[in-house]
CSV table of C-alpha atoms and ligand atoms in Angstrom, one decimal:
chain,number,residue,atom,x,y,z
A,8,MET,CA,-62.4,-36.8,-11.3
A,9,THR,CA,-63.3,-36.1,-14.8
A,10,LEU,CA,-62.1,-32.4,-14.2
A,11,LEU,CA,-58.7,-33.8,-13.2
A,12,LYS,CA,-58.5,-35.8,-16.4
A,13,SER,CA,-59.2,-32.8,-18.5
A,14,ILE,CA,-56.3,-30.8,-17.2
A,15,PRO,CA,-54.3,-29.9,-20.2
A,16,LYS,CA,-51.1,-31.7,-20.9
A,17,ILE,CA,-48.1,-29.3,-20.5
A,18,ASP,CA,-46.3,-30.4,-23.7
A,19,LYS,CA,-49.4,-29.6,-25.8
A,20,PHE,CA,-50.6,-26.5,-23.7
A,21,ILE,CA,-47.1,-24.7,-24.3
A,22,ASN,CA,-47.4,-25.3,-28.0
A,23,ASN,CA,-50.7,-23.2,-28.2
A,24,LYS,CA,-50.3,-20.7,-31.0
A,25,ALA,CA,-51.0,-18.0,-28.5
A,26,PHE,CA,-47.5,-18.4,-27.2
A,27,ASP,CA,-45.8,-18.0,-30.6
A,28,GLY,CA,-42.8,-15.5,-30.2
A,29,TYR,CA,-42.5,-16.1,-26.4
A,30,SER,CA,-39.7,-17.5,-24.8
A,31,LYS,CA,-40.3,-21.4,-24.6
A,32,SER,CA,-38.4,-21.9,-21.4
A,33,LEU,CA,-40.2,-19.1,-19.6
A,34,ILE,CA,-43.6,-20.1,-20.9
A,35,THR,CA,-43.0,-23.8,-19.8
A,36,LYS,CA,-42.0,-22.7,-16.3
A,37,ILE,CA,-45.1,-20.5,-15.9
A,38,SER,CA,-47.4,-23.1,-17.4
A,39,LYS,CA,-46.2,-25.7,-15.0
A,40,GLU,CA,-47.0,-23.4,-12.0
A,41,ILE,CA,-50.4,-22.3,-13.5
A,42,ILE,CA,-51.4,-26.0,-14.2
A,43,GLN,CA,-50.3,-27.0,-10.7
A,44,ASN,CA,-52.5,-24.5,-9.1
A,45,LEU,CA,-55.3,-25.6,-11.4
A,46,ARG,CA,-54.8,-29.2,-10.0
A,47,SER,CA,-54.9,-27.9,-6.4
A,48,ASP,CA,-58.0,-25.8,-7.1
A,49,ILE,CA,-59.8,-28.8,-8.6
A,50,LEU,CA,-58.9,-30.9,-5.6
A,51,ASN,CA,-60.0,-28.4,-3.2
A,52,ASN,CA,-63.4,-28.1,-5.2
A,53,ASN,CA,-62.6,-24.5,-5.9
A,54,ILE,CA,-63.4,-24.7,-9.6
A,55,LYS,CA,-66.0,-26.4,-11.5
A,56,THR,CA,-64.9,-26.0,-15.2
A,57,ILE,CA,-61.6,-25.7,-17.0
A,58,ASP,CA,-61.3,-22.8,-19.3
A,59,GLU,CA,-58.2,-23.1,-21.5
A,60,ASN,CA,-58.4,-19.6,-22.7
A,61,LEU,CA,-58.3,-18.2,-19.2
A,62,LEU,CA,-55.4,-20.4,-18.4
A,63,ILE,CA,-53.6,-19.0,-21.6
A,64,SER,CA,-54.4,-15.4,-20.5
A,65,GLN,CA,-53.1,-16.0,-17.1
A,66,THR,CA,-49.8,-17.4,-18.4
A,67,ILE,CA,-49.3,-14.6,-20.6
A,68,LYS,CA,-50.1,-12.1,-17.9
A,69,GLU,CA,-47.5,-13.6,-15.5
A,70,TYR,CA,-45.0,-13.8,-18.3
A,71,GLU,CA,-45.4,-10.0,-18.9
A,72,LYS,CA,-45.0,-9.5,-15.2
A,73,GLN,CA,-41.9,-11.4,-14.9
A,74,ILE,CA,-40.1,-9.9,-18.0
A,75,SER,CA,-41.1,-6.3,-17.1
A,76,PRO,CA,-38.3,-4.3,-15.4
A,77,SER,CA,-38.2,-4.1,-11.7
A,78,LEU,CA,-36.2,-0.7,-11.8
A,79,GLN,CA,-38.6,2.1,-12.8
A,80,THR,CA,-38.6,5.6,-12.8
A,81,VAL,CA,-40.8,7.6,-10.4
A,82,ILE,CA,-41.5,11.3,-9.6
A,83,ASN,CA,-40.0,12.3,-6.3
A,84,ALA,CA,-42.6,14.7,-4.7
A,85,THR,CA,-41.2,14.2,-1.3
A,86,GLY,CA,-39.2,17.4,-1.3
A,87,ILE,CA,-36.1,15.4,-0.3
A,88,ILE,CA,-33.5,16.3,-3.1
A,89,VAL,CA,-30.9,13.7,-2.2
A,90,HIS,CA,-33.4,10.8,-1.4
A,91,THR,CA,-31.5,7.7,-0.4
A,92,ASN,CA,-34.4,5.4,-1.2
A,93,LEU,CA,-35.2,7.1,-4.6
A,94,GLY,CA,-31.9,6.9,-6.3
A,95,ARG,CA,-29.9,9.9,-4.5
A,96,SER,CA,-28.5,12.3,-7.0
A,97,LEU,CA,-29.6,12.4,-10.5
A,98,ILE,CA,-27.0,12.1,-13.2
A,99,ASN,CA,-27.1,14.9,-15.9
A,100,LYS,CA,-28.0,13.4,-19.3
A,101,ASP,CA,-25.1,15.0,-21.3
A,102,SER,CA,-22.6,13.5,-18.6
A,103,LEU,CA,-24.4,10.0,-19.0
A,104,ASN,CA,-24.1,10.4,-22.9
A,105,LYS,CA,-20.4,11.0,-22.7
A,106,ALA,CA,-20.2,8.1,-20.4
A,107,ILE,CA,-22.2,6.1,-22.9
A,108,ASN,CA,-19.8,7.1,-25.7
A,109,ILE,CA,-16.7,5.8,-23.7
A,110,ALA,CA,-18.3,2.5,-22.4
A,111,THR,CA,-19.7,1.6,-25.9
A,112,SER,CA,-16.1,2.1,-27.4
A,113,TYR,CA,-12.7,1.0,-26.7
A,114,ASN,CA,-11.0,3.8,-24.5
A,115,ASN,CA,-8.0,4.8,-22.6
A,116,LEU,CA,-9.2,3.6,-19.2
A,117,GLU,CA,-5.8,2.0,-18.2
A,118,TYR,CA,-3.7,3.2,-21.1
A,119,ASP,CA,-1.3,6.1,-21.5
A,120,LEU,CA,-1.8,7.5,-24.8
A,121,GLU,CA,1.3,9.6,-24.7
A,122,LYS,CA,3.7,6.9,-23.6
A,123,GLY,CA,1.9,4.1,-25.4
A,124,GLN,CA,2.0,1.9,-22.4
A,125,ARG,CA,-0.1,0.8,-19.4
A,126,GLY,CA,-1.8,3.7,-17.6
A,127,GLU,CA,-3.8,4.2,-14.4
A,128,ARG,CA,-7.5,4.3,-14.3
A,129,TYR,CA,-7.4,6.7,-11.3
A,130,SER,CA,-5.3,9.1,-13.4
A,131,HIS,CA,-8.3,10.5,-15.2
A,132,ILE,CA,-9.7,12.7,-12.6
A,133,VAL,CA,-6.6,13.7,-10.5
A,134,LYS,CA,-6.0,17.0,-12.5
A,135,THR,CA,-9.6,18.2,-11.9
A,136,LEU,CA,-9.7,17.4,-8.3
A,137,GLN,CA,-6.2,19.1,-7.8
A,138,ALA,CA,-7.5,22.2,-9.5
A,139,LEU,CA,-10.8,22.2,-7.7
A,140,THR,CA,-9.5,21.5,-4.2
A,141,GLY,CA,-5.7,21.9,-4.2
A,142,CYS,CA,-5.0,18.3,-3.3
A,143,GLU,CA,-1.9,16.6,-4.1
A,144,ASP,CA,-3.5,13.3,-5.1
A,145,SER,CA,-6.8,11.5,-5.2
A,146,ILE,CA,-8.4,8.1,-5.6
A,147,VAL,CA,-11.9,6.9,-6.5
A,148,VAL,CA,-13.7,3.8,-5.1
A,149,ASN,CA,-17.1,2.4,-5.3
A,150,ASN,CA,-18.7,4.5,-2.7
A,151,ASN,CA,-17.8,6.5,0.4
A,152,ALA,CA,-18.4,3.5,2.6
A,153,SER,CA,-15.6,1.6,0.7
A,154,ALA,CA,-13.4,4.8,0.9
A,155,VAL,CA,-13.8,4.8,4.8
A,156,PHE,CA,-13.1,1.0,4.9
A,157,LEU,CA,-10.0,1.4,2.5
A,158,VAL,CA,-8.5,4.4,4.4
A,159,LEU,CA,-8.8,2.5,7.7
A,160,ASN,CA,-7.6,-0.9,6.5
A,161,THR,CA,-4.6,0.8,4.9
A,162,PHE,CA,-3.5,2.9,7.8
A,163,CYS,CA,-5.1,1.5,11.0
A,164,LYS,CA,-4.9,-2.3,10.8
A,165,GLY,CA,-3.9,-3.4,14.3
A,166,LYS,CA,-3.4,0.3,15.2
A,167,GLU,CA,-5.7,2.8,16.7
A,168,ALA,CA,-7.9,5.3,15.2
A,169,VAL,CA,-9.1,8.0,17.7
A,170,VAL,CA,-12.8,8.9,17.2
A,171,SER,CA,-15.1,11.2,19.4
A,172,ARG,CA,-18.1,9.3,20.9
A,173,GLY,CA,-20.3,12.1,19.6
A,174,GLU,CA,-19.4,10.8,16.0
A,175,LEU,CA,-19.8,7.0,16.2
A,176,VAL,CA,-23.0,7.4,14.0
A,177,GLU,CA,-25.2,4.9,12.1
A,178,ILE,CA,-26.0,6.1,8.5
A,179,GLY,CA,-28.8,4.7,6.5
A,180,GLY,CA,-29.3,1.5,8.7
A,181,SER,CA,-26.2,-0.4,7.3
A,182,PHE,CA,-23.2,1.8,7.8
A,183,ARG,CA,-22.3,2.0,11.4
A,184,VAL,CA,-19.0,3.6,12.0
A,185,PRO,CA,-17.8,1.4,15.0
A,186,GLU,CA,-18.6,-1.7,13.1
A,187,VAL,CA,-16.9,-0.5,9.9
A,188,MET,CA,-14.0,0.4,11.9
A,189,THR,CA,-13.6,-3.0,13.6
A,190,GLN,CA,-14.1,-4.9,10.3
A,191,SER,CA,-11.5,-3.0,8.7
A,192,GLY,CA,-9.0,-4.2,11.3
A,193,ALA,CA,-8.7,-0.9,12.9
A,194,ILE,CA,-8.7,-0.4,16.8
A,195,LEU,CA,-11.4,2.0,17.7
A,196,LYS,CA,-10.2,4.3,20.5
A,197,GLU,CA,-13.3,6.1,21.5
A,198,ILE,CA,-12.8,9.6,23.3
A,199,GLY,CA,-15.1,12.2,24.8
A,200,THR,CA,-18.8,11.8,25.6
A,201,THR,CA,-21.7,11.8,23.4
A,202,ASN,CA,-22.3,15.6,23.8
A,203,LYS,CA,-18.7,16.9,24.3
A,204,THR,CA,-15.4,16.1,23.0
A,205,HIS,CA,-12.4,18.5,23.6
A,206,LEU,CA,-9.1,18.9,21.9
A,207,ARG,CA,-7.3,17.6,25.1
A,208,ASP,CA,-9.3,14.3,24.6
A,209,TYR,CA,-7.6,13.9,21.1
A,210,GLU,CA,-4.2,14.9,22.6
A,211,ASN,CA,-4.5,12.6,25.6
A,212,ALA,CA,-5.4,9.6,23.5
A,213,ILE,CA,-2.3,9.6,21.3
A,214,SER,CA,-0.1,6.9,22.2
A,215,GLU,CA,2.5,4.8,20.4
A,216,ASN,CA,-0.1,2.6,18.9
A,217,THR,CA,-2.1,5.6,17.4
A,218,SER,CA,-2.2,5.8,13.6
A,219,MET,CA,-4.9,8.3,13.1
A,220,LEU,CA,-7.2,10.9,14.4
A,221,MET,CA,-10.5,10.5,12.6
A,222,LYS,CA,-13.5,12.8,12.4
A,223,VAL,CA,-16.9,11.5,11.1
A,224,HIS,CA,-19.5,13.8,9.8
A,225,LYS,CA,-22.6,13.4,11.9
A,226,SER,CA,-24.8,13.3,8.7
A,227,ASN,CA,-28.1,12.5,9.9
A,228,TYR,CA,-28.5,14.0,13.2
A,229,SER,CA,-27.1,17.0,15.3
A,230,ILE,CA,-26.6,17.6,18.8
A,231,GLU,CA,-28.2,20.8,20.3
A,232,GLY,CA,-27.8,22.4,23.7
A,233,PHE,CA,-24.8,21.6,26.0
A,234,SER,CA,-22.4,20.1,23.4
A,235,SER,CA,-19.1,20.9,21.7
A,236,GLU,CA,-17.0,19.1,19.0
A,237,VAL,CA,-13.4,19.9,18.1
A,238,ASP,CA,-13.1,21.7,14.7
A,239,PHE,CA,-11.3,19.7,12.0
A,240,GLU,CA,-8.5,22.4,11.7
A,241,ASP,CA,-7.4,21.7,15.4
A,242,ILE,CA,-7.5,17.9,14.8
A,243,VAL,CA,-5.3,18.5,11.7
A,244,LYS,CA,-2.9,20.5,13.7
A,245,THR,CA,-2.7,17.9,16.6
A,246,ALA,CA,-2.4,15.1,14.4
A,247,GLN,CA,0.5,16.6,12.3
A,248,GLU,CA,2.3,17.8,15.4
A,249,ASN,CA,2.2,14.2,16.7
A,250,GLY,CA,3.1,12.5,13.5
A,251,VAL,CA,-0.2,10.8,13.1
A,252,ILE,CA,-2.6,10.9,10.2
A,253,ASP,CA,-5.7,13.0,10.3
A,254,TYR,CA,-8.7,11.9,8.3
A,255,TYR,CA,-12.1,13.3,7.9
A,256,ASP,CA,-15.0,11.3,6.5
A,257,MET,CA,-17.1,14.1,5.2
A,258,GLY,CA,-20.0,12.0,4.0
A,259,SER,CA,-21.6,14.2,1.6
A,260,GLY,CA,-18.9,16.8,0.8
A,261,HIS,CA,-19.8,19.9,-1.3
A,262,MET,CA,-17.4,22.0,-3.4
A,263,ILE,CA,-19.2,25.3,-3.2
A,264,ASP,CA,-21.2,27.3,-0.7
A,265,LEU,CA,-24.8,26.1,-0.5
A,266,PRO,CA,-27.8,28.5,-0.5
A,267,TYR,CA,-30.2,29.0,2.4
A,268,ASN,CA,-27.4,29.4,4.9
A,269,LEU,CA,-26.8,25.5,4.7
A,270,SER,CA,-23.1,26.0,4.6
A,271,SER,CA,-23.0,27.3,8.1
A,272,GLY,CA,-21.2,25.0,10.2
A,273,GLU,CA,-20.7,22.9,7.0
A,274,PRO,CA,-17.4,23.9,5.4
A,275,SER,CA,-17.0,23.0,2.0
A,276,ILE,CA,-14.2,20.6,0.6
A,277,LYS,CA,-12.3,23.7,-0.6
A,278,GLU,CA,-12.5,25.3,2.8
A,279,LEU,CA,-11.3,22.3,4.7
A,280,MET,CA,-8.4,21.7,2.1
A,281,LYS,CA,-7.1,25.1,3.5
A,282,TYR,CA,-6.0,23.3,6.6
A,283,ASN,CA,-3.8,21.0,4.6
A,284,PRO,CA,-5.3,17.8,5.8
A,285,SER,CA,-3.7,14.4,5.3
A,286,LEU,CA,-6.9,12.7,3.9
A,287,LEU,CA,-10.7,13.6,3.3
A,288,SER,CA,-13.3,11.4,1.8
A,289,PHE,CA,-16.7,12.1,0.4
A,290,SER,CA,-19.5,10.6,-1.6
A,291,GLY,CA,-20.0,11.1,-5.3
A,292,ASP,CA,-23.8,11.2,-5.3
A,293,LYS,CA,-24.7,13.2,-2.4
A,294,LEU,CA,-24.2,17.0,-2.6
A,295,LEU,CA,-21.6,16.5,-5.4
A,296,GLY,CA,-24.4,15.5,-7.5
A,297,SER,CA,-22.7,13.0,-9.6
A,298,VAL,CA,-22.5,9.2,-9.8
A,299,GLN,CA,-22.2,6.7,-6.9
A,300,ALA,CA,-18.6,6.9,-5.8
A,301,GLY,CA,-16.3,7.4,-3.0
A,302,ILE,CA,-13.6,10.0,-3.5
A,303,ILE,CA,-10.4,10.2,-1.2
A,304,ILE,CA,-8.2,13.2,-1.6
A,305,GLY,CA,-5.1,14.2,0.2
A,306,LYS,CA,-1.5,13.8,0.5
A,307,LYS,CA,0.5,11.9,-2.3
A,308,GLU,CA,2.5,9.8,-0.1
A,309,LEU,CA,-0.7,8.5,1.7
A,310,ILE,CA,-2.7,8.0,-1.5
A,311,GLU,CA,0.3,5.9,-2.8
A,312,LYS,CA,0.0,3.6,0.1
A,313,ILE,CA,-3.8,3.2,-0.4
A,314,LYS,CA,-3.0,2.4,-4.1
A,315,LYS,CA,-0.8,-0.5,-3.0
A,316,ASN,CA,-3.6,-2.1,-0.8
A,317,GLN,CA,-5.0,-5.2,-2.4
A,318,LEU,CA,-8.5,-4.3,-1.2
A,319,LEU,CA,-8.5,-1.5,-3.9
A,320,ARG,CA,-8.9,-4.1,-6.6
A,321,MET,CA,-12.0,-5.3,-5.0
A,322,LEU,CA,-13.4,-1.6,-4.6
A,323,ARG,CA,-12.4,-0.1,-7.9
A,324,VAL,CA,-14.5,1.9,-10.1
A,325,ASP,CA,-15.7,1.1,-13.6
A,326,LYS,CA,-15.2,3.4,-16.7
A,327,ILE,CA,-18.9,4.5,-16.7
A,328,THR,CA,-18.5,5.9,-13.2
A,329,LEU,CA,-15.2,7.6,-14.0
A,330,ALA,CA,-16.6,9.2,-17.1
A,331,ILE,CA,-19.6,10.6,-15.4
A,332,LEU,CA,-17.6,11.8,-12.4
A,333,GLU,CA,-15.0,13.5,-14.6
A,334,ASP,CA,-17.8,15.3,-16.3
A,335,THR,CA,-19.5,16.4,-13.1
A,336,LEU,CA,-16.0,17.6,-11.7
A,337,ASN,CA,-15.5,19.4,-14.9
A,338,SER,CA,-18.7,21.3,-14.6
A,339,ASN,CA,-17.7,22.5,-11.2
A,340,LEU,CA,-14.3,23.6,-12.6
A,341,LYS,CA,-16.1,25.5,-15.3
A,342,ASP,CA,-18.5,27.0,-12.7
A,343,GLU,CA,-21.5,25.5,-14.8
A,344,LEU,CA,-23.4,24.3,-11.6
A,345,ASP,CA,-26.7,24.5,-13.1
A,346,SER,CA,-25.9,21.4,-15.2
A,347,ILE,CA,-25.7,19.4,-11.9
A,348,PRO,CA,-29.3,18.4,-11.2
A,349,THR,CA,-28.8,18.1,-7.4
A,350,LEU,CA,-27.6,21.6,-7.1
A,351,GLN,CA,-30.0,23.1,-9.7
A,352,MET,CA,-32.9,21.6,-7.7
A,353,LEU,CA,-31.4,23.2,-4.4
A,354,ASN,CA,-30.9,26.6,-6.1
A,355,THR,CA,-34.3,26.9,-7.7
A,356,SER,CA,-36.1,29.8,-6.5
A,357,VAL,CA,-39.4,29.6,-4.5
A,358,LYS,CA,-40.9,31.7,-7.4
A,359,THR,CA,-40.2,29.2,-10.0
A,360,LEU,CA,-41.4,26.4,-7.7
A,361,GLU,CA,-44.6,28.4,-7.2
A,362,GLN,CA,-45.0,28.5,-11.0
A,363,ARG,CA,-44.5,24.9,-11.5
A,364,ALA,CA,-47.0,24.1,-8.7
A,365,ASN,CA,-49.6,26.5,-10.2
A,366,GLU,CA,-49.2,24.8,-13.7
A,367,VAL,CA,-49.9,21.5,-12.3
A,368,LYS,CA,-52.8,22.9,-10.1
A,369,ASN,CA,-54.4,24.5,-13.4
A,370,ALA,CA,-54.1,21.3,-15.1
A,371,ILE,CA,-55.9,19.1,-12.4
A,372,GLU,CA,-58.2,21.5,-10.3
A,373,SER,CA,-61.3,20.6,-12.1
A,374,LEU,CA,-60.7,16.9,-11.1
A,375,CYS,CA,-59.4,17.2,-7.6
A,376,LYS,CA,-59.3,19.6,-4.7
A,377,CYS,CA,-55.8,21.2,-4.6
A,378,GLU,CA,-54.1,24.4,-3.1
A,379,VAL,CA,-50.5,25.8,-3.6
A,380,ILE,CA,-48.8,26.1,-0.1
A,381,ASN,CA,-45.6,27.3,1.3
A,382,THR,CA,-43.6,24.6,3.1
A,383,SER,CA,-40.1,23.6,3.9
A,384,THR,CA,-38.0,20.5,3.5
A,385,MET,CA,-34.5,19.1,3.8
A,386,VAL,CA,-31.8,18.2,1.4
A,387,GLY,CA,-31.5,14.6,2.8
A,388,GLY,CA,-29.1,11.9,2.1
A,389,GLY,CA,-27.2,12.7,5.3
A,390,THR,CA,-26.1,16.1,4.1
A,391,THR,CA,-27.1,19.0,6.2
A,392,PRO,CA,-28.9,17.5,9.2
A,393,ASN,CA,-31.8,19.4,10.7
A,394,LYS,CA,-31.6,22.2,8.2
A,395,LYS,CA,-34.7,23.5,6.6
A,396,ILE,CA,-34.9,24.8,3.2
A,397,PRO,CA,-38.0,26.8,1.7
A,398,SER,CA,-40.3,25.0,-0.7
A,399,VAL,CA,-43.8,25.0,-2.3
A,400,ALA,CA,-46.2,22.1,-2.3
A,401,LEU,CA,-49.5,21.3,-3.8
A,402,SER,CA,-51.9,20.0,-1.1
A,403,LEU,CA,-54.2,17.4,-2.5
A,404,GLU,CA,-57.8,16.3,-1.5
A,405,TYR,CA,-59.4,13.8,-3.7
A,406,LYS,CA,-63.2,12.7,-3.0
A,407,ASN,CA,-63.2,11.3,0.5
A,408,LEU,CA,-60.1,9.2,0.2
A,409,LYS,CA,-58.1,9.4,3.5
A,410,PRO,CA,-54.5,10.7,3.1
A,411,ASN,CA,-53.1,7.3,3.4
A,412,ALA,CA,-55.3,5.9,0.6
A,413,LEU,CA,-54.5,9.0,-1.6
A,414,GLU,CA,-50.9,8.5,-1.1
A,415,LYS,CA,-51.1,4.8,-2.0
A,416,LEU,CA,-53.0,5.8,-5.2
A,417,LEU,CA,-50.4,8.1,-6.2
A,418,ARG,CA,-47.7,5.7,-5.4
A,419,LYS,CA,-49.3,3.0,-7.5
A,420,ASN,CA,-48.6,5.6,-10.4
A,421,ASN,CA,-45.1,5.9,-9.4
A,422,ILE,CA,-45.7,9.3,-7.7
A,423,ILE,CA,-44.0,9.5,-4.3
A,424,ALA,CA,-45.8,12.1,-2.1
A,425,ARG,CA,-45.5,13.0,1.5
A,426,ILE,CA,-48.2,13.2,4.4
A,427,GLU,CA,-47.9,16.3,6.5
A,428,ASN,CA,-50.5,17.5,9.0
A,429,ASP,CA,-52.9,14.9,7.7
A,430,LYS,CA,-52.5,16.4,4.1
A,431,VAL,CA,-51.0,14.8,0.9
A,432,LEU,CA,-48.4,17.0,-0.4
A,433,LEU,CA,-46.6,17.1,-3.6
A,434,ASP,CA,-43.3,19.1,-2.8
A,435,PHE,CA,-41.8,20.7,-5.9
A,436,ARG,CA,-38.4,21.1,-4.4
A,437,SER,CA,-37.6,17.8,-5.8
A,438,ILE,CA,-39.7,17.9,-9.0
A,439,SER,CA,-37.9,19.1,-12.1
A,440,SER,CA,-39.7,21.1,-14.7
A,441,ASP,CA,-39.8,17.9,-16.9
A,442,ASP,CA,-41.3,15.9,-14.1
A,443,ALA,CA,-43.8,18.8,-13.4
A,444,SER,CA,-45.3,18.3,-16.8
A,445,LYS,CA,-45.3,14.6,-16.4
A,446,LEU,CA,-47.0,15.0,-13.2
A,447,SER,CA,-49.8,16.8,-14.6
A,448,THR,CA,-50.3,14.2,-17.3
A,449,ILE,CA,-50.4,11.4,-14.9
A,450,LEU,CA,-52.6,13.2,-12.3
A,451,CYS,CA,-55.1,13.9,-15.0
A,452,GLU,CA,-55.1,10.2,-16.0
A,453,VAL,CA,-55.4,9.0,-12.2
A,454,PHE,CA,-58.2,11.3,-11.4
A,455,ASN,CA,-60.3,10.8,-14.5
B,19,PLP,C1,-23.2,8.8,3.4
B,19,PLP,C2,-22.0,8.7,4.4
B,19,PLP,C3,-21.2,7.5,4.4
B,19,PLP,C4,-21.4,6.4,3.3
B,19,PLP,O1,-21.3,6.9,2.0
B,19,PLP,P1,-21.9,6.1,0.6
B,19,PLP,O2,-21.4,6.9,-0.4
B,19,PLP,O3,-23.3,6.0,0.9
B,19,PLP,O4,-21.1,4.7,0.7
B,19,PLP,C5,-20.2,7.4,5.1
B,19,PLP,N1,-19.9,8.4,6.0
B,19,PLP,C6,-20.7,9.4,6.3
B,19,PLP,C7,-20.4,10.4,7.3
B,19,PLP,C8,-21.7,9.6,5.3
B,19,PLP,O5,-22.6,10.5,5.6
């Protein structure tokens, strides 16, 4: 009872000198919670004395916790370059600096500097995309999911979009093609079977109410064995002969051929454009290696219709996105592919990865048992399903920690490793040279 009486009064407590310079309202909120907890501890006989200094340090600790940023950098040692959970593609710093310059200054986002009148925000990257892909026109939205939704909503509301059953995929747990189609107002017309769809299935499905033949990249799975799908080239031909739209949701989409034979069966945007398709869409931050965006390219007359859809206003991109994307596309145009981090990581030689791994090994081997090994990984992000690329990893063993415990210890220090065959691996395919030196420093601290 006497203890209850000596609980500090909030008004007095929050005016303690220790809180000088802190936000009054946040200190008040936290103090109330801490004193509330103190009261229940006393009532439950959990404490015998009140230590005001301890209460103050608890309050400050909680304060620091609440104001510290939730978004943090990590070292991606999983080997997966386009890691959906770890931010997908990294943005080149120079591109971001250009975007900072645009975003912190007034700019011509929707202003035509030549005519001195209102311009169009989508105009800024059209020329580059035309030069890169040969498209007639283009538009950029928030991400590829919105691109798909916008295309379907514009052309297939109350009308049929024909899709192969083998392509009704779920991507990343929340993007399910059939559900997105239904929500957009499109009538989903499924054709073929899970493993086989033929051109005649598309031909037979076309009716008066058909608006589109749609192809979806399978992204995170592949069908092996007795299976076949129809090439986009044939879908384009069939659609155009029948006066309906052809549309390929490419998902990732890459401008150039990829190393390690990753491009086999995965035509680039340029190659697909040779078929003169109506519409293609792809992500900005998968293999294109830029910022989160959805890019739609194709026939001018169709893009014009998309621009008239009110939905576009809800899905439109910001100046920062456009500035970064413009710079990435320009790097493609100039053949400066090494300035695109995703492609640079993909193109790094095994020898370079070995060097990086050995440097980290040299820095930590006195503290932790480790070995440089050859391994393989995948690009990730629903880009080239089931295709392996060679990589190099540092296999770690620390004291008698089990792999799970070691992985957790590393994770507490923002190093995301992977466990394979009961070993903790740091895979260098997704570790840049900057990150490799940071990695040595952090590991030395952790193991000391
Ligand atoms: C990734 C993907 C999407 C979604 O793209 P986001 O850029 O993540 O919105 C849609 N379709 C396919 C086939 C994909 O691979």
